[in-house]
PDB file of C-alpha atoms and ligand atoms in Angstrom:
ATOM      1  CA  MET A 139       0.106   0.161   0.103  1.00 22.00           C
ATOM      2  CA  ALA A 140       3.528   2.305   0.968  1.00 30.00           C
ATOM      3  CA  SER A 141       4.206   1.880  -2.659  1.00 41.00           C
ATOM      4  CA  LEU A 142       1.210   3.059  -4.410  1.00 38.00           C
ATOM      5  CA  ALA A 143       0.816   6.682  -3.430  1.00 51.00           C
ATOM      6  CA  GLY A 144       4.597   6.830  -1.955  1.00 67.00           C
ATOM      7  CA  GLY A 145       7.541   7.406  -3.860  1.00 81.00           C
ATOM      8  CA  TYR A 146      11.748   8.079  -3.161  1.00 85.00           C
ATOM      9  CA  ARG A 147      13.444  10.620  -1.780  1.00 85.00           C
ATOM     10  CA  LEU A 148      16.561  11.157  -3.898  1.00 85.00           C
ATOM     11  CA  SER A 149      20.583  12.460  -2.835  1.00 85.00           C
ATOM     12  CA  LEU A 150      22.224  13.095  -5.749  1.00 83.00           C
ATOM     13  CA  GLY A 151      24.801  15.412  -4.938  1.00 83.00           C
ATOM     14  CA  GLY A 152      24.297  18.725  -2.983  1.00 87.00           C
ATOM     15  CA  ASP A 153      20.392  18.363  -4.492  1.00 90.00           C
ATOM     16  CA  THR A 154      17.827  16.811  -2.845  1.00 88.00           C
ATOM     17  CA  ALA A 155      14.290  15.624  -5.573  1.00 87.00           C
ATOM     18  CA  VAL A 156      11.585  13.236  -4.582  1.00 88.00           C
ATOM     19  CA  ALA A 157      10.527  10.830  -6.882  1.00 89.00           C
ATOM     20  CA  SER A 158       6.915   8.553  -6.957  1.00 86.00           C
ATOM     21  CA  GLN A 159       8.942   5.960  -9.987  1.00 90.00           C
ATOM     22  CA  LEU A 160      13.056   5.313 -10.845  1.00 93.00           C
ATOM     23  CA  VAL A 161      14.103   4.556 -13.835  1.00 96.00           C
ATOM     24  CA  LEU A 162      17.743   3.333 -12.821  1.00 96.00           C
ATOM     25  CA  ALA A 163      20.218   3.557 -15.658  1.00 97.00           C
ATOM     26  CA  THR A 164      23.108   3.566 -13.823  1.00 96.00           C
ATOM     27  CA  GLY A 165      25.506   1.908 -16.140  1.00 97.00           C
ATOM     28  CA  LEU A 166      28.429  -1.466 -15.316  1.00 96.00           C
ATOM     29  CA  VAL A 167      31.186  -1.936 -14.621  1.00 94.00           C
ATOM     30  CA  ASP A 168      34.601  -3.906 -16.762  1.00 92.00           C
ATOM     31  CA  GLU A 169      37.295  -5.108 -14.688  1.00 94.00           C
ATOM     32  CA  LEU A 170      40.219  -4.279 -15.873  1.00 96.00           C
ATOM     33  CA  PRO A 171      43.165  -6.542 -16.069  1.00 97.00           C
ATOM     34  CA  ASP A 172      46.412  -5.203 -13.701  1.00 96.00           C
ATOM     35  CA  VAL A 173      48.375  -5.855 -16.083  1.00 98.00           C
ATOM     36  CA  GLU A 174      51.454  -3.486 -16.618  1.00 98.00           C
ATOM     37  CA  GLY A 175      51.156  -1.451 -18.844  1.00 98.00           C
ATOM     38  CA  PHE A 176      47.136  -2.042 -19.871  1.00 98.00           C
ATOM     39  CA  LEU A 177      45.584   1.326 -19.645  1.00 98.00           C
ATOM     40  CA  ASP A 178      48.728   2.364 -22.456  1.00 98.00           C
ATOM     41  CA  HIS A 179      46.793  -0.227 -24.787  1.00 98.00           C
ATOM     42  CA  TYR A 180      43.784   0.406 -23.365  1.00 98.00           C
ATOM     43  CA  GLY A 181      40.998   1.834 -26.637  1.00 97.00           C
ATOM     44  CA  ALA A 182      43.904   1.680 -29.812  1.00 98.00           C
ATOM     45  CA  ASP A 183      45.029  -2.685 -29.598  1.00 98.00           C
ATOM     46  CA  ALA A 184      43.802  -3.903 -26.511  1.00 98.00           C
ATOM     47  CA  PHE A 185      39.099  -4.476 -26.705  1.00 97.00           C
ATOM     48  CA  HIS A 186      36.329  -5.436 -24.528  1.00 94.00           C
ATOM     49  CA  CYS A 187      34.533  -5.949 -27.369  1.00 93.00           C
ATOM     50  CA  VAL A 188      34.866  -8.644 -29.920  1.00 95.00           C
ATOM     51  CA  TYR A 189      31.773  -6.674 -31.980  1.00 93.00           C
ATOM     52  CA  CYS A 190      32.862  -3.272 -32.037  1.00 93.00           C
ATOM     53  CA  ASP A 191      36.485  -4.563 -32.829  1.00 96.00           C
ATOM     54  CA  GLY A 192      36.815  -7.659 -33.911  1.00 96.00           C
ATOM     55  CA  TYR A 193      37.314  -6.735 -37.784  1.00 96.00           C
ATOM     56  CA  GLU A 194      40.054  -5.024 -37.199  1.00 96.00           C
ATOM     57  CA  THR A 195      42.072  -8.551 -35.827  1.00 98.00           C
ATOM     58  CA  LEU A 196      42.387  -8.861 -39.734  1.00 98.00           C
ATOM     59  CA  GLY A 197      45.468 -11.299 -40.727  1.00 98.00           C
ATOM     60  CA  ARG A 198      46.934 -10.388 -37.170  1.00 98.00           C
ATOM     61  CA  ARG A 199      47.436 -13.022 -33.595  1.00 98.00           C
ATOM     62  CA  VAL A 200      46.213 -11.813 -30.391  1.00 98.00           C
ATOM     63  CA  VAL A 201      45.639 -12.857 -27.304  1.00 98.00           C
ATOM     64  CA  VAL A 202      43.035 -12.830 -25.104  1.00 98.00           C
ATOM     65  CA  LEU A 203      42.877 -12.185 -21.620  1.00 98.00           C
ATOM     66  CA  GLY A 204      40.208 -15.075 -19.312  1.00 97.00           C
ATOM     67  CA  TRP A 205      38.660 -17.922 -18.348  1.00 96.00           C
ATOM     68  CA  HIS A 206      34.571 -17.659 -18.609  1.00 92.00           C
ATOM     69  CA  PRO A 207      33.288 -19.877 -20.961  1.00 91.00           C
ATOM     70  CA  HIS A 208      32.209 -16.471 -22.995  1.00 91.00           C
ATOM     71  CA  VAL A 209      36.522 -16.123 -23.869  1.00 95.00           C
ATOM     72  CA  GLY A 210      35.461 -18.723 -25.609  1.00 95.00           C
ATOM     73  CA  GLU A 211      33.649 -17.386 -27.362  1.00 94.00           C
ATOM     74  CA  VAL A 212      36.323 -14.204 -28.687  1.00 95.00           C
ATOM     75  CA  ALA A 213      38.307 -16.170 -28.873  1.00 97.00           C
ATOM     76  CA  ILE A 214      36.212 -18.080 -32.280  1.00 96.00           C
ATOM     77  CA  GLN A 215      34.116 -15.611 -32.825  1.00 96.00           C
ATOM     78  CA  LEU A 216      37.463 -13.164 -34.043  1.00 97.00           C
ATOM     79  CA  LEU A 217      39.188 -16.395 -35.693  1.00 97.00           C
ATOM     80  CA  GLU A 218      36.887 -14.756 -38.012  1.00 96.00           C
ATOM     81  CA  TRP A 219      39.516 -12.277 -39.036  1.00 97.00           C
ATOM     82  CA  ALA A 220      42.122 -12.925 -37.191  1.00 98.00           C
ATOM     83  CA  ALA A 221      45.375 -15.194 -38.745  1.00 98.00           C
ATOM     84  CA  GLN A 222      46.319 -17.013 -34.630  1.00 98.00           C
ATOM     85  CA  VAL A 223      44.403 -16.442 -31.537  1.00 98.00           C
ATOM     86  CA  THR A 224      46.180 -17.443 -27.958  1.00 98.00           C
ATOM     87  CA  VAL A 225      43.683 -17.748 -24.339  1.00 98.00           C
ATOM     88  CA  VAL A 226      45.771 -16.473 -21.545  1.00 98.00           C
ATOM     89  CA  THR A 227      43.944 -17.641 -18.358  1.00 97.00           C
ATOM     90  CA  GLN A 228      45.260 -15.009 -15.693  1.00 97.00           C
ATOM     91  CA  GLY A 229      46.878 -18.971 -13.655  1.00 96.00           C
ATOM     92  CA  GLN A 230      42.817 -19.707 -13.838  1.00 96.00           C
ATOM     93  CA  GLU A 231      41.203 -22.810 -14.924  1.00 96.00           C
ATOM     94  CA  PHE A 232      39.832 -22.326 -18.174  1.00 96.00           C
ATOM     95  CA  GLU A 233      36.084 -22.827 -17.778  1.00 94.00           C
ATOM     96  CA  GLY A 234      35.216 -22.968 -21.552  1.00 89.00           C
ATOM     97  CA  ALA A 235      35.175 -25.281 -23.802  1.00 88.00           C
ATOM     98  CA  VAL A 236      38.562 -26.740 -23.964  1.00 92.00           C
ATOM     99  CA  THR A 237      37.367 -29.525 -26.932  1.00 93.00           C
ATOM    100  CA  SER A 238      36.175 -27.115 -29.188  1.00 92.00           C
ATOM    101  CA  LEU A 239      38.678 -24.306 -28.513  1.00 95.00           C
ATOM    102  CA  ARG A 240      42.207 -26.777 -29.722  1.00 93.00           C
ATOM    103  CA  ARG A 241      39.764 -28.147 -32.028  1.00 94.00           C
ATOM    104  CA  ARG A 242      40.125 -24.529 -33.837  1.00 94.00           C
ATOM    105  CA  ASP A 243      44.481 -24.129 -33.049  1.00 96.00           C
ATOM    106  CA  VAL A 244      43.942 -21.834 -30.418  1.00 97.00           C
ATOM    107  CA  ARG A 245      46.410 -22.706 -27.114  1.00 97.00           C
ATOM    108  CA  ILE A 246      45.058 -21.997 -23.924  1.00 97.00           C
ATOM    109  CA  VAL A 247      47.696 -21.063 -21.494  1.00 97.00           C
ATOM    110  CA  LYS A 248      47.702 -20.936 -17.597  1.00 97.00           C
ATOM    111  CA  ASP A 249      49.858 -18.352 -16.824  1.00 98.00           C
ATOM    112  CA  GLN A 250      49.374 -14.966 -15.244  1.00 98.00           C
ATOM    113  CA  ALA A 251      50.139 -11.434 -17.796  1.00 98.00           C
ATOM    114  CA  LEU A 252      52.561  -9.108 -16.663  1.00 98.00           C
ATOM    115  CA  ALA A 253      53.353  -7.088 -18.055  1.00 98.00           C
ATOM    116  CA  LEU A 254      51.820  -6.178 -22.802  1.00 98.00           C
ATOM    117  CA  LEU A 255      54.654  -5.157 -24.523  1.00 98.00           C
ATOM    118  CA  GLY A 256      55.561  -1.972 -27.770  1.00 98.00           C
ATOM    119  CA  PRO A 257      54.396   2.083 -27.640  1.00 98.00           C
ATOM    120  CA  ARG A 258      50.018   2.396 -27.964  1.00 98.00           C
ATOM    121  CA  GLY A 259      48.900   1.359 -31.954  1.00 97.00           C
ATOM    122  CA  ARG A 260      51.861  -0.691 -31.737  1.00 98.00           C
ATOM    123  CA  LEU A 261      51.567  -3.944 -30.191  1.00 98.00           C
ATOM    124  CA  SER A 262      54.258  -6.368 -30.248  1.00 98.00           C
ATOM    125  CA  GLY A 263      53.369  -9.250 -26.973  1.00 98.00           C
ATOM    126  CA  VAL A 264      52.292 -10.130 -24.267  1.00 98.00           C
ATOM    127  CA  ARG A 265      55.060 -10.929 -21.356  1.00 98.00           C
ATOM    128  CA  LEU A 266      54.218 -14.211 -18.837  1.00 98.00           C
ATOM    129  CA  ARG A 267      54.908 -14.947 -15.013  1.00 98.00           C
ATOM    130  CA  GLY A 268      56.976 -18.306 -16.576  1.00 97.00           C
ATOM    131  CA  GLY A 269      58.916 -16.406 -18.940  1.00 97.00           C
ATOM    132  CA  GLU A 270      57.282 -16.976 -21.740  1.00 97.00           C
ATOM    133  CA  THR A 271      56.464 -13.743 -24.296  1.00 98.00           C
ATOM    134  CA  LEU A 272      53.781 -14.212 -26.667  1.00 98.00           C
ATOM    135  CA  HIS A 273      54.064 -12.178 -29.615  1.00 98.00           C
ATOM    136  CA  CYS A 274      51.082 -10.276 -31.111  1.00 98.00           C
ATOM    137  CA  ASP A 275      49.289  -8.153 -32.182  1.00 98.00           C
ATOM    138  CA  PHE A 276      45.786  -6.942 -30.030  1.00 98.00           C
ATOM    139  CA  LEU A 277      44.964  -8.375 -26.744  1.00 98.00           C
ATOM    140  CA  PHE A 278      41.169  -8.713 -25.620  1.00 98.00           C
ATOM    141  CA  PHE A 279      39.927  -9.316 -22.421  1.00 97.00           C
ATOM    142  CA  TYR A 280      37.193 -10.797 -20.760  1.00 95.00           C
ATOM    143  CA  LEU A 281      38.638 -11.222 -16.699  1.00 94.00           C
ATOM    144  CA  ALA A 282      34.306  -9.919 -15.624  1.00 90.00           C
ATOM    145  CA  ARG A 283      31.814  -6.893 -14.684  1.00 90.00           C
ATOM    146  CA  ARG A 284      29.860  -5.696 -12.123  1.00 93.00           C
ATOM    147  CA  PRO A 285      26.967  -3.072 -12.204  1.00 95.00           C
ATOM    148  CA  VAL A 286      28.520   0.424 -10.709  1.00 95.00           C
ATOM    149  CA  SER A 287      25.829   1.247  -8.488  1.00 93.00           C
ATOM    150  CA  ASP A 288      23.824  -1.226  -5.610  1.00 91.00           C
ATOM    151  CA  LEU A 289      21.308   0.845  -5.752  1.00 92.00           C
ATOM    152  CA  ALA A 290      18.720  -1.711  -7.172  1.00 94.00           C
ATOM    153  CA  ARG A 291      19.578  -4.389  -4.934  1.00 94.00           C
ATOM    154  CA  ARG A 292      19.258  -1.810  -1.679  1.00 92.00           C
ATOM    155  CA  LEU A 293      15.732  -1.056  -3.487  1.00 91.00           C
ATOM    156  CA  GLY A 294      14.961  -5.162  -3.793  1.00 93.00           C
ATOM    157  CA  CYS A 295      14.902  -5.585  -7.096  1.00 95.00           C
ATOM    158  CA  ARG A 296      15.560  -9.115  -8.977  1.00 96.00           C
ATOM    159  CA  LEU A 297      19.041  -9.255  -9.971  1.00 96.00           C
ATOM    160  CA  ASP A 298      20.804 -12.801 -11.841  1.00 94.00           C
ATOM    161  CA  GLY A 299      23.953 -14.595 -10.610  1.00 89.00           C
ATOM    162  CA  ASP A 300      26.440 -11.327 -11.441  1.00 88.00           C
ATOM    163  CA  GLY A 301      23.639  -8.444 -10.646  1.00 93.00           C
ATOM    164  CA  MET A 302      22.207  -7.399 -13.050  1.00 95.00           C
ATOM    165  CA  VAL A 303      18.685  -5.990 -12.457  1.00 97.00           C
ATOM    166  CA  ILE A 304      15.783  -8.201 -13.753  1.00 96.00           C
ATOM    167  CA  THR A 305      13.369  -7.095 -15.674  1.00 96.00           C
ATOM    168  CA  ASP A 306      10.365  -7.607 -17.990  1.00 94.00           C
ATOM    169  CA  GLN A 307      10.317  -5.716 -21.806  1.00 93.00           C
ATOM    170  CA  HIS A 308       9.257  -3.133 -20.049  1.00 94.00           C
ATOM    171  CA  GLY A 309      12.023  -2.352 -18.380  1.00 96.00           C
ATOM    172  CA  HIS A 310       9.373  -3.285 -14.845  1.00 95.00           C
ATOM    173  CA  THR A 311      11.530  -4.451 -12.366  1.00 95.00           C
ATOM    174  CA  SER A 312      10.268  -6.710  -9.348  1.00 94.00           C
ATOM    175  CA  VAL A 313       9.555  -3.697  -7.229  1.00 91.00           C
ATOM    176  CA  PRO A 314       7.088  -1.484  -8.420  1.00 88.00           C
ATOM    177  CA  GLY A 315       7.052   1.163  -9.095  1.00 89.00           C
ATOM    178  CA  ILE A 316      11.141   1.421  -9.925  1.00 93.00           C
ATOM    179  CA  PHE A 317      12.436   0.221 -13.606  1.00 95.00           C
ATOM    180  CA  ALA A 318      15.759  -0.166 -15.406  1.00 97.00           C
ATOM    181  CA  ALA A 319      17.172  -0.117 -18.559  1.00 98.00           C
ATOM    182  CA  GLY A 320      20.531   0.051 -20.024  1.00 98.00           C
ATOM    183  CA  ASP A 321      24.211  -1.851 -19.324  1.00 97.00           C
ATOM    184  CA  VAL A 322      22.111  -2.096 -15.217  1.00 97.00           C
ATOM    185  CA  THR A 323      20.643  -5.392 -16.626  1.00 97.00           C
ATOM    186  CA  PRO A 324      21.345  -8.106 -18.320  1.00 94.00           C
ATOM    187  CA  GLY A 325      22.130  -8.901 -22.653  1.00 89.00           C
ATOM    188  CA  MET A 326      23.726  -7.004 -24.826  1.00 88.00           C
ATOM    189  CA  GLN A 327      25.904  -4.100 -24.081  1.00 91.00           C
ATOM    190  CA  PHE A 328      25.596  -1.320 -26.817  1.00 94.00           C
ATOM    191  CA  VAL A 329      23.769   2.091 -26.454  1.00 96.00           C
ATOM    192  CA  GLN A 330      21.393   1.139 -29.078  1.00 96.00           C
ATOM    193  CA  MET A 331      20.018  -1.411 -26.986  1.00 96.00           C
ATOM    194  CA  ALA A 332      20.290   1.121 -23.755  1.00 97.00           C
ATOM    195  CA  ALA A 333      18.595   3.948 -25.746  1.00 98.00           C
ATOM    196  CA  ALA A 334      15.435   1.184 -26.195  1.00 97.00           C
ATOM    197  CA  GLN A 335      15.221   0.485 -23.104  1.00 97.00           C
ATOM    198  CA  GLY A 336      15.667   2.776 -22.407  1.00 98.00           C
ATOM    199  CA  ALA A 337      12.181   4.628 -23.445  1.00 98.00           C
ATOM    200  CA  ALA A 338      10.564   1.800 -23.202  1.00 97.00           C
ATOM    201  CA  ALA A 339      10.885   1.369 -19.419  1.00 96.00           C
ATOM    202  CA  GLY A 340      10.112   6.090 -20.323  1.00 96.00           C
ATOM    203  CA  MET A 341       6.781   5.026 -20.761  1.00 96.00           C
ATOM    204  CA  ALA A 342       6.397   2.399 -18.932  1.00 94.00           C
ATOM    205  CA  CYS A 343       6.560   4.203 -15.602  1.00 93.00           C
ATOM    206  CA  ALA A 344       4.365   7.093 -17.888  1.00 93.00           C
ATOM    207  CA  ARG A 345       1.897   4.914 -18.233  1.00 92.00           C
ATOM    208  CA  LEU A 346       2.121   4.407 -14.797  1.00 90.00           C
ATOM    209  CA  ILE A 347       2.085   6.848 -13.256  1.00 89.00           C
ATOM    210  CA  ARG A 348      -1.475   8.287 -16.238  1.00 90.00           C
ATOM    211  CA  ALA A 349      -2.772   4.807 -14.323  1.00 89.00           C
ATOM    212  CA  ARG A 350      -2.153   5.486 -10.947  1.00 85.00           C
ATOM    213  CA  ARG A 351      -3.727   9.056 -11.384  1.00 85.00           C
ATOM    214  CA  ALA A 352      -7.213   7.569 -13.254  1.00 86.00           C
ATOM    215  CA  ASN A 353      -8.025   4.675 -10.818  1.00 83.00           C
ATOM    216  CA  PRO A 354      -4.849   4.179  -7.725  1.00 79.00           C
ATOM    217  CA  VAL A 355      -6.688   0.944  -6.900  1.00 79.00           C
ATOM    218  CA  ARG A 356      -6.504  -0.825  -9.912  1.00 79.00           C
ATOM    219  CA  ALA A 357      -2.895  -0.011 -10.261  1.00 74.00           C
ATOM    220  CA  LEU A 358      -2.604  -1.394  -6.757  1.00 72.00           C
ATOM    221  CA  LEU A 359      -3.419  -4.742  -7.665  1.00 75.00           C
ATOM    222  CA  ASP A 360      -2.195  -4.783 -10.921  1.00 76.00           C
ATOM    223  CA  SER A 361       1.458  -3.786  -9.243  1.00 69.00           C
ATOM    224  CA  ARG A 362       0.709  -5.991  -6.288  1.00 67.00           C
ATOM    225  CA  ASN A 363      -0.127  -9.352  -9.376  1.00 73.00           C
ATOM    226  CA  ARG A 364       3.721  -7.334 -10.288  1.00 69.00           C
ATOM    227  CA  ALA A 365       5.245  -8.179  -6.741  1.00 60.00           C
ATOM    228  CA  ASP A 366       3.841 -11.998  -6.552  1.00 61.00           C
ATOM    229  CA  GLN A 367       5.560 -13.071  -9.247  1.00 65.00           C
ATOM    230  CA  ASN A 368       8.684 -11.405  -8.871  1.00 56.00           C
ATOM    231  CA  PRO A 369       8.568 -11.346  -5.405  1.00 42.00           C
ATOM    232  CA  SER A 370      11.717  -9.740  -3.102  1.00 46.00           C
ATOM    233  CA  PRO A 371      10.701  -7.487  -0.437  1.00 38.00           C
ATOM    234  CA  PRO A 372      12.136  -3.711  -1.017  1.00 37.00           C
ATOM    235  CA  THR A 373      14.202  -2.468   1.716  1.00 34.00           C
ATOM    236  CA  SER A 374      15.434   0.784   0.671  1.00 33.00           C
ATOM    237  CA  SER A 375      18.435   3.039   1.806  1.00 34.00           C
ATOM    238  CA  THR A 376      16.736   5.992  -0.778  1.00 39.00           C
ATOM    239  CA  GLU A 377      13.710   8.023   2.334  1.00 35.00           C
ATOM    240  CA  ALA A 378      10.236   6.429   1.200  1.00 33.00           C
ATOM    241  CA  VAL A 379       8.710   9.466   0.893  1.00 37.00           C
ATOM    242  CA  GLY A 380       5.052  10.433   1.183  1.00 29.00           C
ATOM    243  CA  SER A 381       3.829   6.417   2.590  1.00 26.00           C
ATOM    244  CA  SER A 382      -0.021   6.079   2.812  1.00 27.00           C
TER     245      SER A 382
HETATM  246  C1  LIG B 422      35.729   1.282 -23.756  1.00 71.53           C
HETATM  247  C2  LIG B 422      33.835   0.844 -24.039  1.00 71.53           C
HETATM  248  C3  LIG B 422      34.066   1.041 -25.375  1.00 71.53           C
HETATM  249  C4  LIG B 422      32.102   1.029 -25.869  1.00 71.53           C
HETATM  250  N1  LIG B 422      31.749   1.283 -27.668  1.00 71.53           N
HETATM  251  C5  LIG B 422      31.049   0.897 -28.123  1.00 71.53           C
HETATM  252  C6  LIG B 422      29.971   0.953 -28.978  1.00 71.53           C
HETATM  253  O1  LIG B 422      31.628   1.155 -29.448  1.00 71.53           O
HETATM  254  N2  LIG B 422      29.059   1.124 -29.596  1.00 71.53           N
HETATM  255  C7  LIG B 422      28.127   0.999 -29.022  1.00 71.53           C
HETATM  256  O2  LIG B 422      27.388   0.674 -28.820  1.00 71.53           O
HETATM  257  N3  LIG B 422      28.506   0.382 -27.445  1.00 71.53           N
HETATM  258  C8  LIG B 422      29.991   0.760 -26.933  1.00 71.53           C
HETATM  259  N4  LIG B 422      29.931   0.298 -25.927  1.00 71.53           N
HETATM  260  C9  LIG B 422      28.938   0.570 -24.508  1.00 71.53           C
HETATM  261  C10 LIG B 422      28.638   1.348 -24.148  1.00 71.53           C
HETATM  262  O3  LIG B 422      29.020   2.763 -23.390  1.00 71.53           O
HETATM  263  C11 LIG B 422      26.791   1.120 -23.238  1.00 71.53           C
HETATM  264  O4  LIG B 422      26.362   0.232 -23.530  1.00 71.53           O
HETATM  265  C12 LIG B 422      25.729   2.616 -23.126  1.00 71.53           C
HETATM  266  O5  LIG B 422      26.604   3.536 -22.241  1.00 71.53           O
HETATM  267  C13 LIG B 422      25.466   1.738 -21.218  1.00 71.53           C
HETATM  268  O6  LIG B 422      24.330   3.108 -21.557  1.00 71.53           O
HETATM  269  P1  LIG B 422      23.402   3.299 -20.006  1.00 71.53           P
HETATM  270  O7  LIG B 422      23.039   4.238 -20.181  1.00 71.53           O
HETATM  271  O8  LIG B 422      23.228   1.634 -19.877  1.00 71.53           O
HETATM  272  O9  LIG B 422      25.152   3.182 -18.620  1.00 71.53           O
HETATM  273  P2  LIG B 422      26.477   4.347 -18.977  1.00 71.53           P
HETATM  274  O10 LIG B 422      26.417   4.500 -20.213  1.00 71.53           O
HETATM  275  O11 LIG B 422      27.472   3.701 -19.077  1.00 71.53           O
HETATM  276  O12 LIG B 422      25.625   5.707 -17.511  1.00 71.53           O
HETATM  277  C14 LIG B 422      24.972   5.399 -16.886  1.00 71.53           C
HETATM  278  C15 LIG B 422      25.869   6.453 -16.361  1.00 71.53           C
HETATM  279  O13 LIG B 422      25.161   6.511 -14.985  1.00 71.53           O
HETATM  280  C16 LIG B 422      25.422   7.126 -13.243  1.00 71.53           C
HETATM  281  N5  LIG B 422      25.773   6.421 -12.590  1.00 71.53           N
HETATM  282  C17 LIG B 422      26.306   5.866 -11.597  1.00 71.53           C
HETATM  283  N6  LIG B 422      25.985   5.485 -10.588  1.00 71.53           N
HETATM  284  C18 LIG B 422      25.195   6.542 -10.267  1.00 71.53           C
HETATM  285  C19 LIG B 422      24.256   6.753  -8.991  1.00 71.53           C
HETATM  286  N7  LIG B 422      24.473   6.132  -7.390  1.00 71.53           N
HETATM  287  N8  LIG B 422      24.314   8.493  -8.671  1.00 71.53           N
HETATM  288  C20 LIG B 422      23.580   8.999 -10.616  1.00 71.53           C
HETATM  289  N9  LIG B 422      24.798   7.926 -11.293  1.00 71.53           N
HETATM  290  C21 LIG B 422      25.337   6.868 -11.076  1.00 71.53           C
HETATM  291  C22 LIG B 422      27.086   6.945 -13.869  1.00 71.53           C
HETATM  292  O14 LIG B 422      28.930   7.593 -14.011  1.00 71.53           O
HETATM  293  C23 LIG B 422      27.237   7.088 -15.937  1.00 71.53           C
HETATM  294  O15 LIG B 422      26.993   8.288 -16.202  1.00 71.53           O
HETATM  295  C24 LIG B 422      31.502   1.018 -25.218  1.00 71.53           C
HETATM  296  C25 LIG B 422      31.312   0.876 -23.430  1.00 71.53           C
HETATM  297  C26 LIG B 422      32.735   0.746 -23.297  1.00 71.53           C
HETATM  298  C27 LIG B 422      33.112   1.452 -22.074  1.00 71.53           C
END
């Protein structure tokens, strides 16, 4: 009942805002490799997105850092262009499809990358803890990603195993009146996807505001039904206001 007429007080730097509904679009952060020289190369010849930058590896040698199954998918996608792909697991056991990679001549090295060699834009190799240097022209990585903000968790929204906010196709989270869009939700992380999801969530949010004005009881029942489908009690650190 409190969520029908209630809302949230948000602290925005020095300002405060009150809202009856929230659209969370707080994004994610990729864990960057702790490798000497990485930041010198990031964005020039070290990348995380094979769809954005994979084509640059045409006929070249690539090292992929990481051990998750997704790394195996990245390695196989890179073979569309690259002449040679080597996976370095940062000392971890590789969790992907080893046989399928070996069949495609992808070497899997259980060692730790210590340094990227060569100037920005002209990567020449990756030096490993074990002493070997892997000669290469590009580095890709996938270590981990996490939400930038834990607002959704604190508000009680249902999350997936990576901490991303689960929504329906209109951006409704499991908490009535809270929506989410973009990288903070599971799925593809692209500007276009984030913009489209933001538009859908904004429209659903506007529809909910209109519904609450027109028929508060019906809107309350709809909210309860949705919450019943995704039970997760809100435990907001933002302050609930105007509850009735
Ligand atoms: C290096 C790199 C290259 C990329 N290249 C491409 C590309 O070529 N094409 C493409 O389509 N996509 C690309 N992407 C992905 C694209 O940037 C994202 O998919 C897109 O920006 C997601 O938008 P978003 O609004 O969900 O999140 P973001 O753009 O991350 O925006 C989230 C915002 O919320 C703010 N925020 C977080 N927490 C709080 C809080 N508590 N209070 C207030 N504000 C908060 C953050 O500061 C940030 O400004 C790239 C990403 C990276 C990292």
